[in-house]
Coordinates of C-alpha atoms in Angstrom, one line a residue:
X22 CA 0.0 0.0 0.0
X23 CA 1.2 3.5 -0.9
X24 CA -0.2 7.2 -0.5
X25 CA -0.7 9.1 -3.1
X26 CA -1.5 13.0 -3.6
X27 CA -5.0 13.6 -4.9
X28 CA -5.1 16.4 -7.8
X29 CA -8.5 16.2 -8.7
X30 CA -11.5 13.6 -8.6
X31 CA -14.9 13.4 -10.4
X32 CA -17.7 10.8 -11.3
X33 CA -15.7 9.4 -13.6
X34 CA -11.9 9.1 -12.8
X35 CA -9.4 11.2 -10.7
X36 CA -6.0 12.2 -11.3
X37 CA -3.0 11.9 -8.7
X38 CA 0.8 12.2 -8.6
X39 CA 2.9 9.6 -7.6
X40 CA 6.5 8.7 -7.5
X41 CA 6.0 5.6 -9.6
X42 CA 5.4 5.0 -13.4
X43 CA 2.4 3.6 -13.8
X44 CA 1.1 2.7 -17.6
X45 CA -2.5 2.7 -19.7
X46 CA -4.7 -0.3 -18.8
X47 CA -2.9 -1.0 -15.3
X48 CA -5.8 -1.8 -13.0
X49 CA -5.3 -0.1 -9.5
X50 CA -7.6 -0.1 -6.5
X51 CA -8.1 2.9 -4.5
X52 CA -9.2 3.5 -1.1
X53 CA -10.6 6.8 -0.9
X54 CA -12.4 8.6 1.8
X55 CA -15.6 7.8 0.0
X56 CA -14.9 4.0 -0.3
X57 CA -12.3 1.6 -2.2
X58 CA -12.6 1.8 -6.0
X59 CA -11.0 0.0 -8.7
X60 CA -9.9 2.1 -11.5
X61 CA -7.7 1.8 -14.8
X62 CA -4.9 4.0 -15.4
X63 CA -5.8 6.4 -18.9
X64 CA -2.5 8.5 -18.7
X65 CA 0.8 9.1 -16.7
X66 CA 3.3 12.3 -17.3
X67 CA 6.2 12.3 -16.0
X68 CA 6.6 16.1 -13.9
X69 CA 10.3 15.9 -12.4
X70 CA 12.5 12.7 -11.5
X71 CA 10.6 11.4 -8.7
X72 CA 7.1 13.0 -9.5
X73 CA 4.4 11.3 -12.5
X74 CA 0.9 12.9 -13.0
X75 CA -1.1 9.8 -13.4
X76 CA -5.1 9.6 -14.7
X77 CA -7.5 7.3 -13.8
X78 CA -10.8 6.3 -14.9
X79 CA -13.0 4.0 -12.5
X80 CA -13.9 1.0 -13.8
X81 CA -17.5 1.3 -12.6
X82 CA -19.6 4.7 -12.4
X83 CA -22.3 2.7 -9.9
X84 CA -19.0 1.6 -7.9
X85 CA -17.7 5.3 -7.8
X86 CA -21.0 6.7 -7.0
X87 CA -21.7 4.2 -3.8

C-alpha cells in the first residue's frame, strides 16, 4: 500500500501524482475517503525525477458513486 497525492476527482476518474510510473490499462484499486474503488490507469506524465501525474478512470460509475 502507498499514499498518493490527490489532484483532482470526479464521477468518472481522478487524477494523482505519484512517484511511480504507472502505464494505460494497469488496473489499480483505491481507497478513498468515499470508499475503495478500482480504476484503470488512462494517462501518466512524468513532472520531475521522482514526481508522474497519473489519470485514472474508475472501472464502474455505480461503484464510484456508492
Amino acid at each position: 500500500i502507498q499514499c498518493v497525492l490527490t489532484k483532482d476527482i470526479s464521477r468518472s476518474g481522478l487524477s494523482f501524482l505519484h512517484t511511480d510510473q504507472l502505464f494505460p490499462q494497469e488496473r489499480v484499486k483505491l481507497w478513498l475517503t468515499i470508499g475503495k474503488h478500482d480504476a484503470m490507469i488512462v494517462r501518466c506524465q512524468r513532472r520531475n525525477e521522482q514526481c508522474y501525474e497519473i489519470g485514472a478512470m474508475f472501472t464502474s460509475l455505480e461503484e464510484a458513486e456508492s
